[in-house]
Coordinates of C-alpha atoms and ligand atoms in Angstrom, one line a residue:
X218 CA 3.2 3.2 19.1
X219 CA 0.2 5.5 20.4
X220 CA -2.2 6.8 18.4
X221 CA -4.8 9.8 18.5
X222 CA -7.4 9.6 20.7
X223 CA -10.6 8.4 17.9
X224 CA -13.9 7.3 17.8
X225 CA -14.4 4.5 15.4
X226 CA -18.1 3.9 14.4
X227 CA -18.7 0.7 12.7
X228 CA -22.3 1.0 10.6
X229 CA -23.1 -2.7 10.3
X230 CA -22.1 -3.2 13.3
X231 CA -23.0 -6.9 14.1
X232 CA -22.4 -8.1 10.8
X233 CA -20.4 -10.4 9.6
X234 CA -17.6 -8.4 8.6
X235 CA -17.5 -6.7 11.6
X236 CA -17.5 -9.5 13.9
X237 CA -15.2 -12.0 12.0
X238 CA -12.5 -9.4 11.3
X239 CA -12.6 -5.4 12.6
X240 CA -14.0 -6.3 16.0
X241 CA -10.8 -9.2 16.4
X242 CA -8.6 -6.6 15.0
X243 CA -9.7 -3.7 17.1
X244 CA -9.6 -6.0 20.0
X245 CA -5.6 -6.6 19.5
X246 CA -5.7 -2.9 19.1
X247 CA -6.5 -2.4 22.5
X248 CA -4.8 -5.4 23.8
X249 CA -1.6 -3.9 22.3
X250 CA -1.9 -0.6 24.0
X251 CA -2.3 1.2 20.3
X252 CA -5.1 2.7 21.8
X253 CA -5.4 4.3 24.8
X254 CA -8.6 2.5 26.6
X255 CA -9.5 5.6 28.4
X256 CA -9.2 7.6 24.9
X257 CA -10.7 5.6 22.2
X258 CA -14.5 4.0 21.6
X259 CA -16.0 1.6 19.5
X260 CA -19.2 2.6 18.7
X261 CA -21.4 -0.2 16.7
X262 CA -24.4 0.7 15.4
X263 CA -27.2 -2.5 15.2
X264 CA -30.4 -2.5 13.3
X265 CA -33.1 -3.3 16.5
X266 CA -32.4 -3.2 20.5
X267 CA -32.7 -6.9 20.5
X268 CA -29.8 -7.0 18.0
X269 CA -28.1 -4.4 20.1
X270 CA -28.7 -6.5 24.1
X271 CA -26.9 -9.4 22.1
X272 CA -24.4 -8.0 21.1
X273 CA -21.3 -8.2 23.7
X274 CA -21.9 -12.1 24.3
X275 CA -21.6 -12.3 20.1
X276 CA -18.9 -10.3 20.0
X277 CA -17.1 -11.9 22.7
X278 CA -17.7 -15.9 20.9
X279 CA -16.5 -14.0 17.2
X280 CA -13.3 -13.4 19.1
X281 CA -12.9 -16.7 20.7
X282 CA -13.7 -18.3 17.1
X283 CA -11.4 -15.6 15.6
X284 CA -8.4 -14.9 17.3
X285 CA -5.3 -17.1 17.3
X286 CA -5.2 -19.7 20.0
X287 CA -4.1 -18.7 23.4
X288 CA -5.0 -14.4 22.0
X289 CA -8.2 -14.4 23.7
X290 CA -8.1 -13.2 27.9
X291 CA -10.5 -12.2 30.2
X292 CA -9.0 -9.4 31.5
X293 CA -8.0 -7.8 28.7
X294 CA -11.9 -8.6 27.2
X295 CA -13.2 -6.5 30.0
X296 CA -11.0 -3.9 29.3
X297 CA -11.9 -4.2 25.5
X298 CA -16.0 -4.3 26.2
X299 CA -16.2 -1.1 28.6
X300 CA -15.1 0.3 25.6
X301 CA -16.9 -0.8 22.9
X302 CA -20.7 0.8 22.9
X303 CA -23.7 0.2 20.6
X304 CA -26.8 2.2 19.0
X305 CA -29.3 1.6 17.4
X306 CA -30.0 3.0 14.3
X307 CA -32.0 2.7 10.9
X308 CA -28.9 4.2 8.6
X309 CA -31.3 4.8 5.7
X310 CA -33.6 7.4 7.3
X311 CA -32.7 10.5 9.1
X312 CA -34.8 10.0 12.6
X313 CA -34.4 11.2 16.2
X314 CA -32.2 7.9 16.6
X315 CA -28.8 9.6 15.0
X316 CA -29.7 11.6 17.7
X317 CA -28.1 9.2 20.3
X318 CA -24.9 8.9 18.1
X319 CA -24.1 12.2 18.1
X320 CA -24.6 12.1 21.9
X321 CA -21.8 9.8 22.4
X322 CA -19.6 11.9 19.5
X323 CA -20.3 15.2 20.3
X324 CA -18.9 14.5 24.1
X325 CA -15.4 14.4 22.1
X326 CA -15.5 17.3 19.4
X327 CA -12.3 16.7 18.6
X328 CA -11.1 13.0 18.5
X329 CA -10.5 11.4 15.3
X330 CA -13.5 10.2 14.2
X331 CA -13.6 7.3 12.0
X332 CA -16.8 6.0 10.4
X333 CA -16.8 2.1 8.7
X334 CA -19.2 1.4 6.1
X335 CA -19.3 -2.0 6.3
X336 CA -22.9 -2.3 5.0
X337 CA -24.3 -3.0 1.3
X338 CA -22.7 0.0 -0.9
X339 CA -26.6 0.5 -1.7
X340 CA -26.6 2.9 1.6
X341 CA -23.2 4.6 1.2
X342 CA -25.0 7.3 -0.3
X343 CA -27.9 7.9 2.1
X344 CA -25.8 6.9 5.3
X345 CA -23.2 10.0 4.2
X346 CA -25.9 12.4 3.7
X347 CA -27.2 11.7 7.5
X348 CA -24.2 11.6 8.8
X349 CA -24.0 15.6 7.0
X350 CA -27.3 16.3 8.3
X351 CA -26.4 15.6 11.6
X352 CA -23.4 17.8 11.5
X353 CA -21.1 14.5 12.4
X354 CA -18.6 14.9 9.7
X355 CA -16.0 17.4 11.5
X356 CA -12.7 18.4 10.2
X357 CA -10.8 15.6 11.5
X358 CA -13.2 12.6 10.1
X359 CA -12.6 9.7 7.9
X360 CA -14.8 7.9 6.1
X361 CA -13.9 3.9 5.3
X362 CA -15.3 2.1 3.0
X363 CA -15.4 -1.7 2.0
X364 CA -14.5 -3.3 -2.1
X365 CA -16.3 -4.0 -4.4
X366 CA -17.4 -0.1 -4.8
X367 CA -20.3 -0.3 -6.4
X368 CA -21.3 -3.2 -8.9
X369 CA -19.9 -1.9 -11.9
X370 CA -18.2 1.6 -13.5
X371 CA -21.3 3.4 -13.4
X372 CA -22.6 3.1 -9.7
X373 CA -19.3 2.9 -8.8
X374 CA -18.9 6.6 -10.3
X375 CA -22.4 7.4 -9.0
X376 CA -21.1 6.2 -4.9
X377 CA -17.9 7.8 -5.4
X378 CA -19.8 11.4 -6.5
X379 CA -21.9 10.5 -3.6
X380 CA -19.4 10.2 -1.3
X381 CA -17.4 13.0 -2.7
X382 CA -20.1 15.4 -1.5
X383 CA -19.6 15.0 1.9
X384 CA -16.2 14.0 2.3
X385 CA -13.1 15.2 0.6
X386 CA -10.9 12.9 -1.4
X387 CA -7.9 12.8 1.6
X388 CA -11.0 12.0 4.3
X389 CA -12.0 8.3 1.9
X390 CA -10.5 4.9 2.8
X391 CA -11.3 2.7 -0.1
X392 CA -10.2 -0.6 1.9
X393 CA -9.1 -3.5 -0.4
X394 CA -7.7 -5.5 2.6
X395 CA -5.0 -7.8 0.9
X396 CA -3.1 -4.0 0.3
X397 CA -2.8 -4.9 4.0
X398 CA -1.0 -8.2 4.0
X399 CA 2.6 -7.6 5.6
X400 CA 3.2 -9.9 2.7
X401 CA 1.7 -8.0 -0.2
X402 CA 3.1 -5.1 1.1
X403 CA 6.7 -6.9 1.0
X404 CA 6.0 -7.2 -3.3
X405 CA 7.0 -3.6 -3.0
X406 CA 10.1 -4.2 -1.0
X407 CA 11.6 -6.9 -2.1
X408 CA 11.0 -5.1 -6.5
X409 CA 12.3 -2.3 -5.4
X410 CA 15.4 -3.0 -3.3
X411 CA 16.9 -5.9 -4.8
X412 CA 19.6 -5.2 -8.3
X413 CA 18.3 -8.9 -9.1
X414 CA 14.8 -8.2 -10.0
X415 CA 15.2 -4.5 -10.8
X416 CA 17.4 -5.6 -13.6
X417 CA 15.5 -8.4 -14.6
X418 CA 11.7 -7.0 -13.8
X419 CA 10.5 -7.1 -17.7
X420 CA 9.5 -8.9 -20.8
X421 CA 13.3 -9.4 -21.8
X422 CA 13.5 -11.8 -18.5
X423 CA 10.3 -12.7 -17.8
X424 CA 8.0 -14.8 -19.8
X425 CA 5.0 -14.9 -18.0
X426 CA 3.2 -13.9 -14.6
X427 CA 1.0 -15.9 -12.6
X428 CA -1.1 -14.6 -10.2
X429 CA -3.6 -16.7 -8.3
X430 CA -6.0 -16.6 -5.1
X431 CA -7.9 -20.0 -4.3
X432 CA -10.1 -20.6 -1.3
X433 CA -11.4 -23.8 0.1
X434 CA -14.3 -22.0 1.4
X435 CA -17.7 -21.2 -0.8
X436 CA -20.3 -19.6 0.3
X437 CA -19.9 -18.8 3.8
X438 CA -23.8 -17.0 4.7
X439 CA -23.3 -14.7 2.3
X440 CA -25.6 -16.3 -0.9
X441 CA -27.4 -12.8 -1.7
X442 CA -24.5 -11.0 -2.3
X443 CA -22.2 -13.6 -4.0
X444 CA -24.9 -14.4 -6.5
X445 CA -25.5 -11.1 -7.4
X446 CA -21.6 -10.3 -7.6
X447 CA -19.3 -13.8 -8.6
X448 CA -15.9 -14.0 -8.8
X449 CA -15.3 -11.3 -10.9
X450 CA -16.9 -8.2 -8.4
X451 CA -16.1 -10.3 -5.6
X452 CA -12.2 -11.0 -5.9
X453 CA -10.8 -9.5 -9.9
X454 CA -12.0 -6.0 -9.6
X455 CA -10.1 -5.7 -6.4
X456 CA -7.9 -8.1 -4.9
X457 CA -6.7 -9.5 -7.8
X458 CA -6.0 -6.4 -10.0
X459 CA -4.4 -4.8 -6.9
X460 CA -1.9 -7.3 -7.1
X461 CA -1.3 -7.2 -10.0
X462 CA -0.6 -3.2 -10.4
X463 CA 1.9 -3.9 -7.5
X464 CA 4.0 -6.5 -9.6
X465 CA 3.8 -4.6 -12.9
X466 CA 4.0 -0.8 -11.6
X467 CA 7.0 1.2 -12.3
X468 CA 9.1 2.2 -9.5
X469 CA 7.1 5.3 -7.5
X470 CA 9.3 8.1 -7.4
X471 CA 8.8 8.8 -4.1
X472 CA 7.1 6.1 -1.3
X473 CA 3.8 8.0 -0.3
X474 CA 0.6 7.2 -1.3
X475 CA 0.1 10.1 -4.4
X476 CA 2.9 8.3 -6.3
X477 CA 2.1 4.7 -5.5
X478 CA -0.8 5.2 -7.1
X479 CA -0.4 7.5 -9.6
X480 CA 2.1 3.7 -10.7
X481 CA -0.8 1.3 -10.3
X482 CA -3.4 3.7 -12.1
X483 CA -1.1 3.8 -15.1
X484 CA -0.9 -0.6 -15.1
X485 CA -4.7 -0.7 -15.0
X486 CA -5.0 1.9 -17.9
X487 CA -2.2 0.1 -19.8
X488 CA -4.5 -3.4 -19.3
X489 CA -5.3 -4.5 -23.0
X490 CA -10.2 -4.2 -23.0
X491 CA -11.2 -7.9 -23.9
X492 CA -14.3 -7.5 -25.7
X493 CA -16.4 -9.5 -27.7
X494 CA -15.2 -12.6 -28.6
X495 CA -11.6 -11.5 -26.9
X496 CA -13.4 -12.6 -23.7
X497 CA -14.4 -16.0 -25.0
X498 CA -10.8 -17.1 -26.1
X499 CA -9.3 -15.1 -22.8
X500 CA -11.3 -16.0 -20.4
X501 CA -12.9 -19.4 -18.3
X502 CA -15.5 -19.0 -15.6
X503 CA -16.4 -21.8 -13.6
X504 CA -19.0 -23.2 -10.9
X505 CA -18.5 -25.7 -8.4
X506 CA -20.5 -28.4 -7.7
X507 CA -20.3 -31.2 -5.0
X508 CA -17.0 -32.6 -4.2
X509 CA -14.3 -33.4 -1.6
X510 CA -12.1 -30.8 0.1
X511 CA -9.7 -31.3 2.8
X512 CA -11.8 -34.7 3.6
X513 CA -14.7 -33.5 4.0
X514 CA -17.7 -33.7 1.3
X515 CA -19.0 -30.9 0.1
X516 CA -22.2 -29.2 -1.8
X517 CA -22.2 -27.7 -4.9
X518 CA -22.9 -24.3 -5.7
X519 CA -26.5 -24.6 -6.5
X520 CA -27.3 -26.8 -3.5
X521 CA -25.4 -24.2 -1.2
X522 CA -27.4 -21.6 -2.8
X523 CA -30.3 -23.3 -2.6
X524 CA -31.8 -22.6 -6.4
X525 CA -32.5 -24.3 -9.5
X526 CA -30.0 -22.5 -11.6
X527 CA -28.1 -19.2 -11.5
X528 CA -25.2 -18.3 -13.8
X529 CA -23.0 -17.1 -11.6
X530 CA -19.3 -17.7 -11.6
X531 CA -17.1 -19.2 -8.4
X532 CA -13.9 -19.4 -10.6
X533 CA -12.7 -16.7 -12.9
X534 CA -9.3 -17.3 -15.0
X535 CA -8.0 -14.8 -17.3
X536 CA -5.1 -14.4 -19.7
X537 CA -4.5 -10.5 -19.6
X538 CA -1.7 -8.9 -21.2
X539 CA -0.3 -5.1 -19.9
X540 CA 0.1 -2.6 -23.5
X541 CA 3.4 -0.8 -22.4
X542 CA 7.0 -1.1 -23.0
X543 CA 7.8 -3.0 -19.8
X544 CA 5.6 -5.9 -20.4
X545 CA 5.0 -6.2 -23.9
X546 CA 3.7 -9.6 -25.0
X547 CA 3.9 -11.0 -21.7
X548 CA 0.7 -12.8 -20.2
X549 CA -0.5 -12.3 -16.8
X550 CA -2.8 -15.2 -15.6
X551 CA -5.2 -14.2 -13.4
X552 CA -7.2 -17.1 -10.9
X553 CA -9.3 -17.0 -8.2
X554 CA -12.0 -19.9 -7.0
X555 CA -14.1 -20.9 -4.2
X556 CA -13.9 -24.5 -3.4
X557 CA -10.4 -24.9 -4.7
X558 CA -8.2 -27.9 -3.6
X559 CA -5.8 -25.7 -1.1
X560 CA -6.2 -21.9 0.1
X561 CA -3.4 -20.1 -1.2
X562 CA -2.5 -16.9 -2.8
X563 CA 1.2 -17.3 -4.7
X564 CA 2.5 -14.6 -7.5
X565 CA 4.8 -16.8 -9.6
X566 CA 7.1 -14.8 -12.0
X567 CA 8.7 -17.4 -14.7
X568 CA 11.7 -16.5 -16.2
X569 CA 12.7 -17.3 -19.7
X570 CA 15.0 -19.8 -20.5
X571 CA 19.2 -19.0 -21.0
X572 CA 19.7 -17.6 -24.5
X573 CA 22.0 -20.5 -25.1
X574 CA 22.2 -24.1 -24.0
X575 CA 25.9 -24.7 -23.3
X576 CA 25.6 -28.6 -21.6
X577 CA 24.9 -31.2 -23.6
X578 CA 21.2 -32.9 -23.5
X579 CA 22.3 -35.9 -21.4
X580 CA 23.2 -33.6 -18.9
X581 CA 19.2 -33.4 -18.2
X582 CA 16.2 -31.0 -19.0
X583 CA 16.9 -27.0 -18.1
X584 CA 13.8 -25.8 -16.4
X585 CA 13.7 -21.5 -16.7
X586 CA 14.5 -20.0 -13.4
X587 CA 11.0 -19.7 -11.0
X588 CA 9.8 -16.7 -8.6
X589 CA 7.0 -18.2 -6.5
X590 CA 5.9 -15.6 -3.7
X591 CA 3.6 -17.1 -1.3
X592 CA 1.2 -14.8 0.2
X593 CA -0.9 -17.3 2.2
X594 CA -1.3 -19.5 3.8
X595 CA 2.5 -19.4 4.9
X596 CA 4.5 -16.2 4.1
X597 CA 7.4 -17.5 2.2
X598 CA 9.8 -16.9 -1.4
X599 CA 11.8 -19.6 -3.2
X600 CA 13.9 -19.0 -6.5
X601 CA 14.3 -22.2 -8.6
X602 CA 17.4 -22.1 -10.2
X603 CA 19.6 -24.7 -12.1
X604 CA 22.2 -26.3 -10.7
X605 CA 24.5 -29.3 -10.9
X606 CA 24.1 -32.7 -8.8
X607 CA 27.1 -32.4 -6.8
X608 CA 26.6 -35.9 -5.8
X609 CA 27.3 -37.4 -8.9
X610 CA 30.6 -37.3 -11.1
X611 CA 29.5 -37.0 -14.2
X612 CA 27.4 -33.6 -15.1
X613 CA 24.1 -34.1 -14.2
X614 CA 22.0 -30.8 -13.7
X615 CA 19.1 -30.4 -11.5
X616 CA 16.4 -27.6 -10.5
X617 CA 17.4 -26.4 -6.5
X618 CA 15.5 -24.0 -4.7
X619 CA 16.7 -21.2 -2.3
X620 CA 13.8 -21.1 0.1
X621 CA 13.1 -18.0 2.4
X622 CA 10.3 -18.8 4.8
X623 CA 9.2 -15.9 6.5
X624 CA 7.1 -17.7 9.3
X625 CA 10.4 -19.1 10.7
X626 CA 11.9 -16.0 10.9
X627 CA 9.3 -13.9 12.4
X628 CA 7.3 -16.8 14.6
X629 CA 5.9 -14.0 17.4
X630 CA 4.7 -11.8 14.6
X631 CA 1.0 -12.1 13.6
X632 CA 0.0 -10.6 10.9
X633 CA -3.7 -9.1 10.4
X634 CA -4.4 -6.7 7.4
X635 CA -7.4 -4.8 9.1
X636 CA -5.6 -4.3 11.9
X637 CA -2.9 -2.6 9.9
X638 CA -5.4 -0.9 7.9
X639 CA -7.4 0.7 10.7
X640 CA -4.8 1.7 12.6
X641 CA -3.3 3.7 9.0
X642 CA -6.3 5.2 8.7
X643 CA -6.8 6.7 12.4
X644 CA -3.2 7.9 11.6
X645 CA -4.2 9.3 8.3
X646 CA -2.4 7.4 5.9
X647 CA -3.6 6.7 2.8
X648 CA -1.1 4.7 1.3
X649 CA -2.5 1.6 1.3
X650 CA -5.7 2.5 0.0
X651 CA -7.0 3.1 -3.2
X652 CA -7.7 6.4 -4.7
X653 CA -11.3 6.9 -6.6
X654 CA -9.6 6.3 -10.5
X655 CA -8.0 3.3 -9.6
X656 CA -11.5 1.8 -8.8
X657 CA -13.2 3.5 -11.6
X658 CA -10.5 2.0 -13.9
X659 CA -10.1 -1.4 -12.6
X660 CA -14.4 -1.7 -13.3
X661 CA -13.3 -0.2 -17.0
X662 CA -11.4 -3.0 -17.6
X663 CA -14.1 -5.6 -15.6
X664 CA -16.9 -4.4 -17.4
X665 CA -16.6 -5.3 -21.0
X666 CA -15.9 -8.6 -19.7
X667 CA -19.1 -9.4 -17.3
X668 CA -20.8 -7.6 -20.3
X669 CA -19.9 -10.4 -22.9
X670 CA -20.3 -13.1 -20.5
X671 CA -23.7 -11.9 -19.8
X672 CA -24.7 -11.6 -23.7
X673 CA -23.1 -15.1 -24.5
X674 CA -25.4 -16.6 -21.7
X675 CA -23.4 -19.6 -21.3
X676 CA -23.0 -21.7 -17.8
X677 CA -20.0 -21.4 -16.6
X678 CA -18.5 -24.4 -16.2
X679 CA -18.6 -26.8 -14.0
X680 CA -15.6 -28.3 -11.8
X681 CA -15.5 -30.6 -8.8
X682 CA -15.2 -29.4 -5.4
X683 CA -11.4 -29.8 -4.3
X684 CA -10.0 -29.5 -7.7
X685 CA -8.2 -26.6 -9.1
X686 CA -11.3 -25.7 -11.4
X687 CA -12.4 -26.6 -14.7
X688 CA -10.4 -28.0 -17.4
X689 CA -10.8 -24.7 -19.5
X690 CA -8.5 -23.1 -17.1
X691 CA -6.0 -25.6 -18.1
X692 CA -6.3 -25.6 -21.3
X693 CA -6.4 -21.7 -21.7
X694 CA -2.2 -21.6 -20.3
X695 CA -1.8 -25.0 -22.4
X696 CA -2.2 -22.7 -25.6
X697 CA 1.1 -20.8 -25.1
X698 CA 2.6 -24.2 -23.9
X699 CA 2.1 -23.0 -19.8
X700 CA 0.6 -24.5 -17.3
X701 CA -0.5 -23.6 -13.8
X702 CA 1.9 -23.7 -10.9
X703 CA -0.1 -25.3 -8.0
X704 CA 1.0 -24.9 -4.4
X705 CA 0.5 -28.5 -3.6
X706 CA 2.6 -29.5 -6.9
X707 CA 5.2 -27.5 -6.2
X708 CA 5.7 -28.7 -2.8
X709 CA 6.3 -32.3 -4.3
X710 CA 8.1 -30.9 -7.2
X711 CA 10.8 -29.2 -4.6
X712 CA 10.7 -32.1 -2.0
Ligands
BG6_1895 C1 -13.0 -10.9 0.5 C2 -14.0 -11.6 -0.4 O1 -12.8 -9.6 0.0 O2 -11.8 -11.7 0.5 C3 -14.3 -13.0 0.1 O3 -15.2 -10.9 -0.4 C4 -13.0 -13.8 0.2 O4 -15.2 -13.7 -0.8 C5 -12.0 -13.0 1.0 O5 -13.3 -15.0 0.9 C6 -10.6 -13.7 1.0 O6 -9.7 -13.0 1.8 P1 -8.5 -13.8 2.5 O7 -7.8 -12.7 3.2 O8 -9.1 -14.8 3.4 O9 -7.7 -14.4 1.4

């Protein structure tokens, strides 16, 4: 598919986010022919010339380190490069340097014009008001803009005012990139277009939800802003809540992006507030200190960091519960950690048991039928389901698993959320992105809780590097006789 000729300006232009994942997925852009080379610029804007001179040899080793094996090519680099431009520019102050942006913008009055804040949300504000100043912000521009927004309801009210008086609510791209995940996206499908789980998608069938993200990675350069944010701004408010309004929405009456998330604003209203001590029993925050993952030894949080002390959370579980008829009573355990023993993000739906137990015991244990959706690393679905040992004579019953693994059936296709996102928003669909209430509610609901952790003033505590996180997390699905449903345990469990 072609798209509209477009500008795409990247503030923050040789930063981290840009060259580890728009600057890859604009590259594959181009490679793909989505954009026509001799119609479409990347323009990057860098904070000093010396930043600026750099930047193409940078660019080009973030694409060899990022990009699948065998992606990267020379020719198709060169073709990439003439394209991409910088500028440099102080995005806090209005000087005679916008001056050169709007030189390379104004050559093309009418392109799409995208502008990417991917720069601390601190600057949303001021950057919007120069981008007004300098008459840059033309009928056909869209502004994108990176999670967390803002660091709690208020400033996230305050950007979103900010932005709101430059840009109108259709022009904002509120990116939460796991909305881009083909997989995440297939949570929609697969509820919505199969009789099995339409009929069975509530708290009659379904006795509890699991939804977890854990990453083998911790830090990764960026200590300042993970200390001052944790688990809960960094992964909860967005990524994790996201998912969650797409497994406990109501069907959208239509498929466009007003209904979709009129849906997933109701789920995050309908989330019971944990206050007080609500957030003590509901809730286990966790740090990580030294330990071993995949092999290799690694430092705690604290070394990592390089401090004494800081209170900040790596691991965030949560028992929350949805106040609606749909889901009534039903928990929804929520996990994300750095330093975990395997990166994987997996939505497990568990059924109820069968209302009546027609085999005798010595046929063996019923297990409640299992939905695990794997989201990463591999893209796959299994059902657990009962079944009888047809190897034996006598009855003897047994947990099976249909297993759909998506990688095998789609090995050529590679699937890269920004990509899908940036090309969505030079075609001007919002669908995947999330509207200004859903933000402001999903902090609502966030708040309260980073509130009474704050007041408490406890650690959090601690758990090894490599491990699944602290014992607490355990112990808080252990209460209603659950427990966690690790990718590396079920594995063994099916094999
Ligand atoms: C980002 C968080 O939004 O998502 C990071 O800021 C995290 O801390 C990342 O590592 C995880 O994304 P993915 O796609 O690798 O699961």
């Amino acid at each position: 598919m072609n798209y509209d000729a477009s500008d795409i300006i990247i503030f923050g232009g040789a930063g981290d986010l840009a060259l580890r994942k728009l600057l890859p997925a604009l590259y594959r852009i181009y490679s793909e022919d989505s954009f026509s080379a001799d119609h479409s610029s990347v323009i990057l804007t860098c904070r000093s010339d010396e930043e600026a001179d750099g930047l193409k040899d940078e660019i080009k080793k973030n694409l060899k380190l990022n990009l699948a094996s065998g992606e990267f090519s020379d020719t198709a680099w060169e073709s990439f490069a003439s394209n991409v431009h910088s500028v440099v520019l102080n995005i806090a102050e209005h000087d005679e340097q916008w001056s050169s942006l709007a030189g390379y913008l104004d050559e093309h009055p009418d392109r799409v014009r995208v502008f990417y804040l991917a720069i601390p949300p601190a600057i949303y504000g001021a950057c919007c008001e120069n981008l007004s100043k300098q008459n840059l912000i033309t009928e056909n521009t869209r502004l994108v803009v990176e999670k967390p927004i803002g660091y709690d309801s208020e400033s996230a009210v305050s950007i979103n005012n900010k932005m709101a008086e430059y840009f109108r609510e259709d022009q904002l791209y509120r990116i939460d990139h796991y909305l881009g995940k083909e997989t995440v996206q297939n949570l929609l499908a697969l509820r919505f277009n199969n009789l099995l789980f339409e009929q069975l998608w509530d708290a009659k069938s379904i006795d509890h939800v699991q939804i977890s993200i854990s990453e083998t990675v911790g830090l990764e350069k960026r200590a300042s802003f993970y200390d001052g944010a944790g688990a809960m701004r960094d992964m909860v408010q967005n990524h994790l809540l996201q998912l969650l309004c797409l497994i406990a929405m109501e069907p959208p009456h239509k498929l466009n992006a007003s209904s979709i998330r009129q849906e997933k604003l109701k789920v995050l209203q309908s989330l019971r507030p944990l206050v007080d001590e609500e957030v003590s029993s509901n809730t286990v925050r966790g740090q990580y200190v030294a330990g071993e993952v995949g092999g290799e030894l690694k430092s705690g949080y604290l070394e990592e960091l390089g401090k004494p002390s800081s209170t900040t959370e790596t691991f965030v579980a949560i028992r929350a519960q949805i106040d609606n008829w749909r889901w009534s009573k039903v928990p929804f355990y929520l996990r994300t950690g750095k330093r975990m023993n395997e990166r994987s993000a997996e939505i497990v739906v568990q059924f109820k048991d069968v209302s009546h137990r027609l085999y005798p015991s010595d046929a063996g244990a019923l297990q409640a039928n299992k939905l695990v959706i794997r989201l990463q690393p591999d893209e796959s679905m299994q059902l657990v389901l009962m079944s009888k040992n047809l190897q034996k004579l006598e009855t003897e019953l047994q947990p099976v698993t249909l297993n759909l693994n998506f990688a095998d059936a789609s090995k050529e296709f590679r699937s890269d959320a920004y990509k899908r996102l940036l090309l969505d928003v030079v075609a001007g669909n919002p669908s995947l992105f999330i509207h200004r209430d859903e933000v402001e509610e999903a902090w609502n609901w966030c708040d309260p809780i980073i509130a009474a952790w704050k007041t408490s003033n406890r650690q959090p505590h601690l758990y090894r590097s490599g491990s699944w996180g602290p014992d607490g997390s355990d112990e808080l699905l252990a209460e209603r006789g659950h427990q966690w449903f690790n990718l590396a345990e079920i594995d063994k469990a099916i094999s």
